[in-house]
CSV table of C-alpha atoms and ligand atoms in Angstrom, one decimal:
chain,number,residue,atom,x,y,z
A,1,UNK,CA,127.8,87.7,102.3
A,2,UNK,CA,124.4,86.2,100.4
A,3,UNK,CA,122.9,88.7,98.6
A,4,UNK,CA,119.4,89.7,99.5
A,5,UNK,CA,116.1,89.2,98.2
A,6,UNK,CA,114.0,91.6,96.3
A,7,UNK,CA,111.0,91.9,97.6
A,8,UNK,CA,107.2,93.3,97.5
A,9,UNK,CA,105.9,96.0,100.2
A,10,UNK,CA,102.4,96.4,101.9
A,11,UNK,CA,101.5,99.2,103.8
A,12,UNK,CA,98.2,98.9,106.1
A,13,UNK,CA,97.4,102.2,106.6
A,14,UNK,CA,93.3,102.1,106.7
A,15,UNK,CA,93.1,102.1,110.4
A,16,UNK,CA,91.3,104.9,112.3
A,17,UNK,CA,93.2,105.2,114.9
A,18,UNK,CA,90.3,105.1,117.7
A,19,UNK,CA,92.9,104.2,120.3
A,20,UNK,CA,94.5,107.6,119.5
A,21,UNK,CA,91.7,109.7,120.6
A,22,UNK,CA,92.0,112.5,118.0
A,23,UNK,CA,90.5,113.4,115.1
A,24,UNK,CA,93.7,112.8,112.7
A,25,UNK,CA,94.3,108.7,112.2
A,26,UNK,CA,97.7,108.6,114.0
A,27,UNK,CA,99.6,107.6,110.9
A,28,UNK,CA,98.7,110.5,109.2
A,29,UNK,CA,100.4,112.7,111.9
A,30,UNK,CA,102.8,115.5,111.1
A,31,UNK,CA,106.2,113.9,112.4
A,32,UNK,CA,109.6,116.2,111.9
A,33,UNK,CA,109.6,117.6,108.4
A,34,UNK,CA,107.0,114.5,106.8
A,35,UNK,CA,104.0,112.3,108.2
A,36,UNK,CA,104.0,109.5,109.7
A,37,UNK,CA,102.8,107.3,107.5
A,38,UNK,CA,105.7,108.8,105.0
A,39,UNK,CA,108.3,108.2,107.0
A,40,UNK,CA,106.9,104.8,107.5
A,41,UNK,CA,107.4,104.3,104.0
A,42,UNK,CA,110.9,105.9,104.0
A,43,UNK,CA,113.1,103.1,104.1
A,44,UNK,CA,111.3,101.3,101.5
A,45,UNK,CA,111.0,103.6,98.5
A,46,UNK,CA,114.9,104.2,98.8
A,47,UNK,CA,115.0,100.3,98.8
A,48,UNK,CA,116.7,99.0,95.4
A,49,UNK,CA,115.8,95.4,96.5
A,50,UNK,CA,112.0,96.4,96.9
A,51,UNK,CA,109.9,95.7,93.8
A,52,UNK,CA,107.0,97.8,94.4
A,53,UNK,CA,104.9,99.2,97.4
A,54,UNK,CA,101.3,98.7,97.7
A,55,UNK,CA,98.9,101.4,100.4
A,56,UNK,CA,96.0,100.1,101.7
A,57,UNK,CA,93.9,103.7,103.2
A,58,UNK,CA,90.6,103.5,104.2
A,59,UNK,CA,88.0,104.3,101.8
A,60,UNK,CA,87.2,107.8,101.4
A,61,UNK,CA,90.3,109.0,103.4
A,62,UNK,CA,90.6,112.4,102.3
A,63,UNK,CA,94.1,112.3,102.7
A,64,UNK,CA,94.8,110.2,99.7
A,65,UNK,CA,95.1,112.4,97.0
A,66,UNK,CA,97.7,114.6,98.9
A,67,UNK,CA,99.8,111.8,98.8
A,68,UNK,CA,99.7,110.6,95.9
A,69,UNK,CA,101.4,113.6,94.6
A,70,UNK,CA,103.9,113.3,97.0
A,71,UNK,CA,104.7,109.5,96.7
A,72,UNK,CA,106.2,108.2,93.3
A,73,UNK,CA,103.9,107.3,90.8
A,74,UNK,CA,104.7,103.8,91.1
A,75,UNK,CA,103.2,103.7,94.5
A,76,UNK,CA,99.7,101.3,94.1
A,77,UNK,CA,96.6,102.7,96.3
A,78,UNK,CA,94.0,100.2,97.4
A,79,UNK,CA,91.1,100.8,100.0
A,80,UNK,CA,91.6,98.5,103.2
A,81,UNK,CA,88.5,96.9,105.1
A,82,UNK,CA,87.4,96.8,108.2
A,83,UNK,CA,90.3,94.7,110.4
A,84,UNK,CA,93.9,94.8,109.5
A,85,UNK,CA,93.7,91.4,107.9
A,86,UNK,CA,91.7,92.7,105.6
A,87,UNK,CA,94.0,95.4,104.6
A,88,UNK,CA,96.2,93.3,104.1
A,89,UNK,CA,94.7,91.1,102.1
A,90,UNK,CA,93.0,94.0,99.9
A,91,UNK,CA,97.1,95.3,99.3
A,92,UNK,CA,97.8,91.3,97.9
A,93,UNK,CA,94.7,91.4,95.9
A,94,UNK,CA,96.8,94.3,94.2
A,95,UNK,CA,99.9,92.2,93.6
A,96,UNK,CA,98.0,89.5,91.4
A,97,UNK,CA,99.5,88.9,87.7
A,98,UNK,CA,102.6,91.2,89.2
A,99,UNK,CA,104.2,89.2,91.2
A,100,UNK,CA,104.4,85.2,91.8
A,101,UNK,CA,103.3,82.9,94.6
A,102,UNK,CA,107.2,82.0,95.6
A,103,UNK,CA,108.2,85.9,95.9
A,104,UNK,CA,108.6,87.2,98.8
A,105,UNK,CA,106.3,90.2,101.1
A,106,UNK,CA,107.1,92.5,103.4
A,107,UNK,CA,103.9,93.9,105.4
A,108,UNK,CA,105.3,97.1,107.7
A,109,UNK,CA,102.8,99.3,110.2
A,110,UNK,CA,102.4,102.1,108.8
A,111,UNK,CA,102.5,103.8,112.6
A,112,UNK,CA,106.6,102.1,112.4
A,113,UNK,CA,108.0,105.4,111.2
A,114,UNK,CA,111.7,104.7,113.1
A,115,UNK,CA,112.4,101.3,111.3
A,116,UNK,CA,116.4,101.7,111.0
A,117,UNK,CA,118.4,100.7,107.5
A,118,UNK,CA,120.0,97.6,109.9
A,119,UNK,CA,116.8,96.1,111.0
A,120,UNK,CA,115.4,96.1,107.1
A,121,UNK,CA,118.8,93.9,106.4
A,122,UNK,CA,119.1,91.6,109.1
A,123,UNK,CA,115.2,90.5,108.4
A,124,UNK,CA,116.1,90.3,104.7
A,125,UNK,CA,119.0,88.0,105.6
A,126,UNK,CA,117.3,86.0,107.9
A,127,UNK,CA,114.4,85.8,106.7
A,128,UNK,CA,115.6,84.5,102.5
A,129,UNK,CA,117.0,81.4,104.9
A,130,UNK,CA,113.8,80.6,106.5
A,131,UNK,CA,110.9,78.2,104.6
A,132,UNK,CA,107.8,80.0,106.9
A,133,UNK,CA,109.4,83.8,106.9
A,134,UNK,CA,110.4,85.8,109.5
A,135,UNK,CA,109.3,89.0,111.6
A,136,UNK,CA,111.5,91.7,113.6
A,137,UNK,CA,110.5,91.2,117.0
A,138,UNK,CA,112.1,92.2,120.8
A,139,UNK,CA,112.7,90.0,123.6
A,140,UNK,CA,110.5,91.2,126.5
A,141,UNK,CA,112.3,93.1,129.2
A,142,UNK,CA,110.2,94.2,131.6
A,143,UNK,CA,108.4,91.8,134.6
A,144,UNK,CA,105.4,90.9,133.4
A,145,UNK,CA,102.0,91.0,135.3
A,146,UNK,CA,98.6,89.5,135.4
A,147,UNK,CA,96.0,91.7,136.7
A,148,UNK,CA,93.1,91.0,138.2
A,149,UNK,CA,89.3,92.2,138.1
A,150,UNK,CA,89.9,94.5,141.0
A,151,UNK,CA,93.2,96.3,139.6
A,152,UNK,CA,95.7,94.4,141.7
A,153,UNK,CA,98.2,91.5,140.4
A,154,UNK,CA,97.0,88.5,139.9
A,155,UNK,CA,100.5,86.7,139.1
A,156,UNK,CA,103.8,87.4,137.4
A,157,UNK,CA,104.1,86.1,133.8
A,158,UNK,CA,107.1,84.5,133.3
A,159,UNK,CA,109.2,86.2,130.8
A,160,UNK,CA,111.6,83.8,129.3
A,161,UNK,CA,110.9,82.7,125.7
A,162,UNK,CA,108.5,85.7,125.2
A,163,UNK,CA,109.2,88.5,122.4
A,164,UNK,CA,106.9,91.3,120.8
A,165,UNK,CA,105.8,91.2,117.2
A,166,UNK,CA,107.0,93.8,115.1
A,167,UNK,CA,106.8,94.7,111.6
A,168,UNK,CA,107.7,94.2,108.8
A,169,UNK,CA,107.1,91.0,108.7
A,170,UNK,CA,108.4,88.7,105.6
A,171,UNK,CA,106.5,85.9,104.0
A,172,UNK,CA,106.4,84.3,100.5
A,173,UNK,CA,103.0,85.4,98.5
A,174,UNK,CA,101.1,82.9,98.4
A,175,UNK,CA,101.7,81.3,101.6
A,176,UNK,CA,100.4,84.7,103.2
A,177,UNK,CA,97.8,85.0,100.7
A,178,UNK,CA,96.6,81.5,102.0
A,179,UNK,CA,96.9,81.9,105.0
A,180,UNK,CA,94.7,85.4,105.5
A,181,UNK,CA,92.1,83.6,103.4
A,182,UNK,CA,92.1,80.9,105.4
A,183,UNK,CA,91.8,82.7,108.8
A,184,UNK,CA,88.8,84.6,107.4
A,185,UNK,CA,87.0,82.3,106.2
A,186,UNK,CA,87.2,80.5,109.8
A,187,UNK,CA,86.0,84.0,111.2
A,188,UNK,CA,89.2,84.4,112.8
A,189,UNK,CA,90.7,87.9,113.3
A,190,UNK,CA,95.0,87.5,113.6
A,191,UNK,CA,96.4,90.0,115.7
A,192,UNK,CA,99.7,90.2,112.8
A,193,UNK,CA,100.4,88.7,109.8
A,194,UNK,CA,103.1,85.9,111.5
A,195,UNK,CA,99.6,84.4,114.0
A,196,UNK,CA,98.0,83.4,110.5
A,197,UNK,CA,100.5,81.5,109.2
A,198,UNK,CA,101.2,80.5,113.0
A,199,UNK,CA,97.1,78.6,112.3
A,200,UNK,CA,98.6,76.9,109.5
A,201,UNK,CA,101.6,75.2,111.3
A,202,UNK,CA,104.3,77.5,110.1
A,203,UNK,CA,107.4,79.1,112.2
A,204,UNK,CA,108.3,82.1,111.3
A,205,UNK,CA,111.6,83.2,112.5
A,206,UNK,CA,112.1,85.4,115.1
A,207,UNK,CA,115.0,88.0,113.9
A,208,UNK,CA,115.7,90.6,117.1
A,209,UNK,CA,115.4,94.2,116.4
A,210,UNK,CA,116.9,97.5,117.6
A,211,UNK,CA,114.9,99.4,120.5
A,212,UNK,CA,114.0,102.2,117.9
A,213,UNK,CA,111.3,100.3,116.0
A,214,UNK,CA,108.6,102.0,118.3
A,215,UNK,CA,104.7,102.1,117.3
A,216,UNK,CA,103.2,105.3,117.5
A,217,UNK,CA,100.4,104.1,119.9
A,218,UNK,CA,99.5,107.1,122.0
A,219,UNK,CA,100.8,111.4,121.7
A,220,UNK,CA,103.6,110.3,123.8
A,221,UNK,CA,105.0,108.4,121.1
A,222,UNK,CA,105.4,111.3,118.7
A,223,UNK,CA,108.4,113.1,120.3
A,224,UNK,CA,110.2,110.3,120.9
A,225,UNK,CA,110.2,108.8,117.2
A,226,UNK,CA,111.1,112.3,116.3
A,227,UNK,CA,114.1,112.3,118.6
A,228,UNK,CA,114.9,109.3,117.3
A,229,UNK,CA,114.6,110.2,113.8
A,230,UNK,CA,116.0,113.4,114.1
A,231,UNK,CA,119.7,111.8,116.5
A,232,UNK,CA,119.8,108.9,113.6
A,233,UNK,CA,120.8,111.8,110.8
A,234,UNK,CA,122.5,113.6,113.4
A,235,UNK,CA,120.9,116.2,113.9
A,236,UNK,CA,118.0,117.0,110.8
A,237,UNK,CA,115.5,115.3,110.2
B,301,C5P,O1,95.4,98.9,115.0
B,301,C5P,P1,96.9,99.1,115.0
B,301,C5P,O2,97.3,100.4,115.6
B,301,C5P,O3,97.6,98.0,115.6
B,301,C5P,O4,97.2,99.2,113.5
B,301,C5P,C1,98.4,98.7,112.9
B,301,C5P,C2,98.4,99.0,111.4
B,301,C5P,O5,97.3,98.4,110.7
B,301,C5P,C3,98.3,100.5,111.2
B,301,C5P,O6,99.2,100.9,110.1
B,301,C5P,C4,96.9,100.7,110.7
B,301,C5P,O7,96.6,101.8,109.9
B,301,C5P,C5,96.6,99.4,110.0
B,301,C5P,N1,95.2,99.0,109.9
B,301,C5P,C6,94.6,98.8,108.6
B,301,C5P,N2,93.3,98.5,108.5
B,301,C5P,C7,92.5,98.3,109.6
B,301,C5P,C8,93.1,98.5,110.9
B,301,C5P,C9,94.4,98.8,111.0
B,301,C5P,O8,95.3,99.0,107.6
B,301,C5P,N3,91.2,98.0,109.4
């Protein structure tokens, strides 16, 4: 087998998590015995191939200093902006005279806290191979629907061909670099990392992932990434 890349991590963590409801930004959420946004990180910081992890937090998040004593010191804090994109981009600024244009990124949700050991692999593998990097993503499953003004279908989407975006997703420096530049400076807002370098021709590879990458969207969430967390070490957390 090839052997896999080492690679860079960013971690958008700045949002606010409005969609929540609460007063806690979901990825700071307790989550079995650690947060959310640290089990996020998790897979990463046990990661020999992974070079270095950059946080982007929202400015004045009080929560920062409590975890930088928690995280190794090598972990690199930067304040995110106002869309994820600019997160983003904020974490890269931090990679500048550390890391070269051909090396490769990862950029992982910091509300992914169930990304399994597997998953990291197969998108390494997969994604080394491909020129315009690669995201985990999941076939769709469910019927999809259309609906109308009034609450009612409208039509039935088909579903062949059609997969959701996960993270991480995997792309060399500079062409990510670029291509979030790029997209701002047009005004335009990418819903993930790939839809940028999507507005400048590339194809990132699709690479499937396991069912538990779930993103903690709503409370409902936060049982079931425990459960998953807590049956994948069989039993603790
Ligand atoms: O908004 P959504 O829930 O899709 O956020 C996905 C990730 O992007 C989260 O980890 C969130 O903290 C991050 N984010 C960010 N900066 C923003 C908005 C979202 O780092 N301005």
């Amino acid at each position: 087998m090839s052997s896999l890349t080492p690679y860079w991590l960013l971690m958008p963590a700045a949002g606010t998590g409005s969609r929540f409801g609460g007063p806690i930004p979901k990825q700071h959420l307790p989550l079995a015995d650690a947060t959310v946004l640290e089990y996020s990180l998790r897979p990463f910081l046990t990661d020999s191939l992974c070079r270095g992890v950059v946080l982007a937090m929202a400015e004045g998040d009080e929560r920062r200093s409590a975890l930088r004593a928690t995280l190794p010191p090598s972990v690199c804090f930067v304040d995110g902006g106002a869309e994820r994109v600019d997160s983003v981009l904020a974490a890269l600024d931090a990679l500048k005279g550390l890391a070269a244009d051909e090396e490769w990124v990862l950029v992982h949700d910091a509300v992914r806290p169930c990304l399994a050991a597997s998953d990291l692999k197969r998108l390494l593998q997969a994604g080394q191979t491909s020129a315009d990097g690669a995201l985990l993503a999941a076939p769709v499953a469910d019927t999809l629907k259309r609906g109308g003004d009034d609450g009612s279908v409208a039509s039935t989407v088909p579903r062949a061909g059609l997969w959701r975006a996960l993270t991480p997703q995997m792309f060399r420096i500079g062409a990510l670099r670029r291509a979030l530049l790029l997209a701002r400076q047009g005004g335009r807002v990418p819903t993930d990392e790939a839809e940028a370098m999507e507005w400048q021709g590339a194809r990132p590879l699709l690479v499937a992932a396991g069912q538990s990458n779930i993103k903690i969207t709503t409370v409902d969430d936060l049982p079931l990434a425990a459960a998953i967390l807590i049956a994948r070490t069989g039993g603790a957390p």
